Coordinates of N, CA and C in Angstrom, one line a residue:
X1 N -4.6 -28.8 9.1 CA -3.4 -29.1 8.4 C -3.4 -28.5 7.0
X2 N -4.6 -28.5 6.4 CA -4.6 -28.0 5.0 C -4.7 -26.4 4.9
X3 N -5.1 -25.8 6.0 CA -5.3 -24.4 6.0 C -4.0 -23.6 5.8
X4 N -2.9 -24.0 6.6 CA -1.6 -23.3 6.3 C -1.1 -23.5 4.9
X5 N -1.2 -24.6 4.3 CA -0.8 -24.9 2.9 C -1.6 -24.1 2.0
X6 N -2.9 -24.0 2.2 CA -3.8 -23.2 1.3 C -3.5 -21.7 1.5
X7 N -3.2 -21.2 2.7 CA -2.8 -19.8 2.8 C -1.5 -19.5 2.2
X8 N -0.6 -20.5 2.3 CA 0.7 -20.2 1.6 C 0.6 -20.2 0.1
X9 N -0.3 -21.1 -0.5 CA -0.5 -21.1 -1.9 C -1.2 -19.8 -2.3
X10 N -2.2 -19.3 -1.6 CA -2.8 -18.1 -2.0 C -1.8 -16.9 -1.9
X11 N -0.9 -16.9 -0.9 CA 0.1 -15.8 -0.8 C 1.1 -15.9 -2.0
X12 N 1.4 -17.1 -2.5 CA 2.3 -17.2 -3.6 C 1.6 -16.7 -4.9
X13 N 0.4 -17.1 -5.0 CA -0.4 -16.7 -6.2 C -0.5 -15.2 -6.3
X14 N -0.8 -14.5 -5.1 CA -0.9 -13.1 -5.0 C 0.4 -12.4 -5.3
X15 N 1.5 -13.0 -4.8 CA 2.8 -12.4 -5.1 C 3.2 -12.5 -6.6
X16 N 2.8 -13.6 -7.2 CA 3.1 -13.7 -8.7 C 2.2 -12.6 -9.4
X17 N 1.0 -12.5 -9.1 CA 0.1 -11.5 -9.8 C 0.6 -10.1 -9.4
X18 N 1.2 -9.8 -8.3 CA 1.8 -8.5 -8.0 C 2.9 -8.2 -9.0
X19 N 3.7 -9.2 -9.2 CA 4.9 -9.1 -10.1 C 4.3 -8.8 -11.5
X20 N 3.3 -9.5 -11.9 CA 2.7 -9.2 -13.2 C 2.1 -7.8 -13.4
X21 N 1.5 -7.3 -12.2 CA 1.1 -5.9 -12.3 C 2.2 -4.9 -12.4
X22 N 3.3 -5.2 -11.7 CA 4.5 -4.3 -11.8 C 5.0 -4.3 -13.3
X23 N 5.1 -5.5 -13.9 CA 5.5 -5.5 -15.3 C 4.5 -4.7 -16.2
X24 N 3.2 -4.8 -15.9 CA 2.2 -4.0 -16.7 C 2.4 -2.6 -16.4
X25 N 2.9 -2.2 -15.3 CA 3.2 -0.8 -15.0 C 4.2 -0.2 -15.9
X26 N 5.2 -1.0 -16.1 CA 6.3 -0.5 -17.0 C 6.1 -0.7 -18.5
X27 N 5.2 -1.6 -18.8 CA 4.9 -1.9 -20.3 C 3.7 -1.1 -20.8
X28 N 2.8 -0.8 -19.9 CA 1.6 -0.1 -20.3 C 1.7 1.0 -21.3
X29 N 1.1 0.9 -22.5 CA 1.2 2.0 -23.4 C 0.7 3.3 -23.1
X30 N -0.4 3.3 -22.3 CA -1.0 4.6 -22.0 C -1.0 4.9 -20.5
X31 N -1.3 6.1 -20.2 CA -1.3 6.5 -18.7 C -2.4 5.7 -18.0
X32 N -3.5 5.5 -18.6 CA -4.6 4.9 -17.9 C -4.3 3.4 -17.6
X33 N -3.6 2.8 -18.5 CA -3.1 1.4 -18.3 C -2.2 1.3 -17.0
X34 N -1.3 2.3 -17.0 CA -0.4 2.4 -15.8 C -1.1 2.7 -14.6
X35 N -2.1 3.5 -14.5 CA -2.8 3.8 -13.4 C -3.7 2.6 -13.0
X36 N -4.2 1.9 -13.9 CA -4.9 0.7 -13.6 C -4.0 -0.4 -13.0
X37 N -2.8 -0.4 -13.5 CA -1.8 -1.4 -12.9 C -1.4 -1.1 -11.5
X38 N -1.3 0.2 -11.2 CA -1.0 0.7 -9.8 C -2.1 0.4 -8.9
X39 N -3.4 0.7 -9.4 CA -4.6 0.4 -8.6 C -4.7 -1.1 -8.3
X40 N -4.5 -2.0 -9.4 CA -4.5 -3.4 -9.2 C -3.5 -3.9 -8.2
X41 N -2.2 -3.3 -8.3 CA -1.3 -3.7 -7.4 C -1.7 -3.4 -6.0
X42 N -2.2 -2.2 -5.8 CA -2.7 -1.9 -4.4 C -3.7 -2.8 -3.9
X43 N -4.7 -3.3 -4.8 CA -5.6 -4.2 -4.4 C -5.1 -5.5 -4.0
X44 N -4.1 -6.0 -4.8 CA -3.4 -7.2 -4.5 C -2.6 -7.1 -3.2
X45 N -2.1 -5.9 -3.0 CA -1.4 -5.7 -1.7 C -2.3 -5.8 -0.5
X46 N -3.5 -5.3 -0.6 CA -4.5 -5.4 0.4 C -4.8 -6.8 0.7
X47 N -5.1 -7.6 -0.3 CA -5.4 -9.0 -0.2 C -4.2 -9.8 0.4
X48 N -2.9 -9.4 0.0 CA -1.8 -10.1 0.6 C -1.6 -9.8 2.0
X49 N -1.9 -8.5 2.4 CA -1.8 -8.2 3.8 C -2.8 -9.0 4.6
X50 N -4.0 -9.1 4.1 CA -5.1 -9.8 4.8 C -4.7 -11.3 5.0
X51 N -4.2 -11.9 3.9 CA -3.9 -13.3 3.9 C -2.6 -13.5 4.9
X52 N -1.7 -12.6 4.8 CA -0.5 -12.8 5.7 C -0.9 -12.6 7.1
X53 N -1.8 -11.6 7.4 CA -2.2 -11.5 8.9 C -2.9 -12.7 9.3
X54 N -3.7 -13.3 8.5 CA -4.4 -14.6 8.9 C -3.3 -15.7 9.1
X55 N -2.3 -15.7 8.2 CA -1.3 -16.8 8.3 C -0.6 -16.6 9.7
X56 N -0.2 -15.5 10.1 CA 0.5 -15.3 11.4 C -0.4 -15.2 12.6
X57 N -1.7 -15.2 12.4 CA -2.7 -15.3 13.5 C -2.9 -13.9 14.2
X58 N -2.6 -12.9 13.5 CA -2.8 -11.5 14.1 C -3.9 -10.8 13.3
X59 N -4.9 -10.3 14.0 CA -6.0 -9.6 13.3 C -5.7 -8.2 13.1
X60 N -4.6 -7.7 13.6 CA -4.2 -6.2 13.5 C -4.0 -6.0 12.0
X61 N -3.5 -6.9 11.3 CA -3.1 -6.7 9.9 C -4.3 -6.4 9.0
X62 N -5.5 -6.8 9.4 CA -6.7 -6.5 8.6 C -7.1 -5.0 8.7
X63 N -6.8 -4.4 9.9 CA -7.0 -2.9 10.0 C -6.0 -2.2 9.1
X64 N -4.8 -2.6 9.1 CA -3.8 -2.0 8.2 C -4.2 -2.2 6.7
X65 N -4.6 -3.3 6.4 CA -5.1 -3.7 5.0 C -6.2 -2.7 4.6
X66 N -7.1 -2.5 5.5 CA -8.3 -1.6 5.2 C -7.9 -0.1 5.1
X67 N -6.9 0.2 5.9 CA -6.4 1.6 5.8 C -5.6 1.8 4.5
X68 N -4.9 0.7 4.1 CA -4.2 0.8 2.8 C -5.1 0.8 1.6
X69 N -6.2 0.1 1.7 CA -7.3 0.1 0.6 C -7.8 1.6 0.5
X70 N -8.1 2.2 1.6 CA -8.6 3.6 1.5 C -7.6 4.6 0.9
X71 N -6.3 4.4 1.2 CA -5.3 5.3 0.7 C -5.2 4.9 -0.8
X72 N -5.2 3.7 -1.2 CA -5.1 3.4 -2.5 C -6.2 4.0 -3.4
X73 N -7.5 3.9 -2.9 CA -8.6 4.5 -3.6 C -8.5 6.0 -3.7
X74 N -8.1 6.6 -2.7 CA -8.0 8.1 -2.8 C -6.9 8.5 -3.7
X75 N -5.8 7.8 -3.6 CA -4.7 8.1 -4.5 C -5.0 8.0 -6.0
X76 N -5.7 6.9 -6.3 CA -6.1 6.6 -7.6 C -7.1 7.8 -8.2
X77 N -8.0 8.2 -7.4 CA -8.9 9.2 -7.8 C -8.1 10.5 -7.9
X78 N -7.1 10.8 -7.1 CA -6.3 12.0 -7.2 C -5.4 12.0 -8.4
X79 N -4.8 10.9 -8.7 CA -4.0 10.8 -9.9 C -4.8 11.0 -11.1
X80 N -6.0 10.4 -11.3 CA -6.8 10.6 -12.5 C -7.3 12.0 -12.6
X81 N -7.7 12.6 -11.4 CA -8.1 14.0 -11.5 C -7.0 15.0 -11.9
X82 N -5.8 14.7 -11.4 CA -4.6 15.5 -11.7 C -4.3 15.4 -13.2
X83 N -4.3 14.2 -13.9 CA -4.0 14.2 -15.2 C -5.1 14.5 -16.2
X84 N -6.4 14.6 -15.6 CA -7.4 15.2 -16.4 C -7.5 16.7 -16.5
X85 N -7.3 17.3 -15.3 CA -7.4 18.8 -15.2 C -6.0 19.4 -15.1
X86 N -4.9 18.7 -14.9 CA -3.6 19.2 -14.7 C -3.5 20.0 -13.5
X87 N -4.4 19.8 -12.5 CA -4.3 20.4 -11.2 C -5.2 19.7 -10.3
X88 N -4.9 19.7 -9.0 CA -5.8 19.0 -8.0 C -6.8 20.1 -7.5
X89 N -6.6 21.4 -7.8 CA -7.6 22.4 -7.4 C -8.4 22.9 -8.5
X90 N -9.4 22.2 -8.9 CA -10.3 22.7 -10.0 C -11.6 23.1 -9.3
X91 N -12.0 24.4 -9.6 CA -13.2 24.8 -9.0 C -14.4 24.3 -9.8
X92 N -15.5 24.3 -9.1 CA -16.8 23.8 -9.8 C -17.1 24.7 -10.9
X93 N -16.9 26.1 -10.8 CA -17.2 27.0 -11.9 C -16.3 26.7 -13.1
X94 N -15.1 26.3 -12.9 CA -14.2 25.9 -14.0 C -14.7 24.7 -14.8
X95 N -15.2 23.7 -13.9 CA -15.7 22.5 -14.5 C -17.0 22.8 -15.4
X96 N -17.9 23.7 -14.8 CA -19.1 24.1 -15.5 C -18.7 24.8 -16.8
X97 N -17.8 25.7 -16.8 CA -17.3 26.5 -17.9 C -16.8 25.5 -19.0
X98 N -16.0 24.6 -18.6 CA -15.4 23.5 -19.5 C -16.5 22.8 -20.1
X99 N -17.5 22.3 -19.4 CA -18.6 21.5 -20.0 C -19.4 22.4 -21.0
X100 N -19.6 23.7 -20.6 CA -20.3 24.6 -21.5 C -19.6 24.8 -22.8
X101 N -18.2 25.0 -22.8 CA -17.4 25.1 -23.9 C -17.4 23.9 -24.8
X102 N -17.3 22.7 -24.1 CA -17.3 21.5 -24.8 C -18.7 21.3 -25.5
X103 N -19.8 21.7 -24.9 CA -21.1 21.6 -25.5 C -21.3 22.5 -26.7
X104 N -20.6 23.6 -26.7 CA -20.7 24.5 -27.9 C -19.9 24.0 -29.1
X105 N -18.8 23.3 -28.8 CA -18.0 22.7 -29.8 C -18.7 21.6 -30.5
X106 N -19.7 20.9 -29.8 CA -20.3 19.7 -30.5 C -21.4 20.2 -31.4
X107 N -22.0 21.4 -31.2 CA -23.2 21.9 -32.0 C -22.7 22.2 -33.4

């Protein structure tokens, strides 16, 4: 009897925290704050999908939650790489050249 009430309470808490992450997305002063908010929102969505699938008694939702977690991780890395290098196609030689130039500026 206590399990459905507990599951519903967890779902409500996750939904409220998701709303807070959306507000952080719009308020965040820097790009990295916004990326962190999107990543946190994705993590909360994965948790919400897992709790919801347990509430309805279907284990298929856990597979979808894991797939969404992988997509969330890859998207976060791609967004951060894009905003660092302004391209998703950065060759290793360009990265080595950039490090060498940055090293010369420090001396």
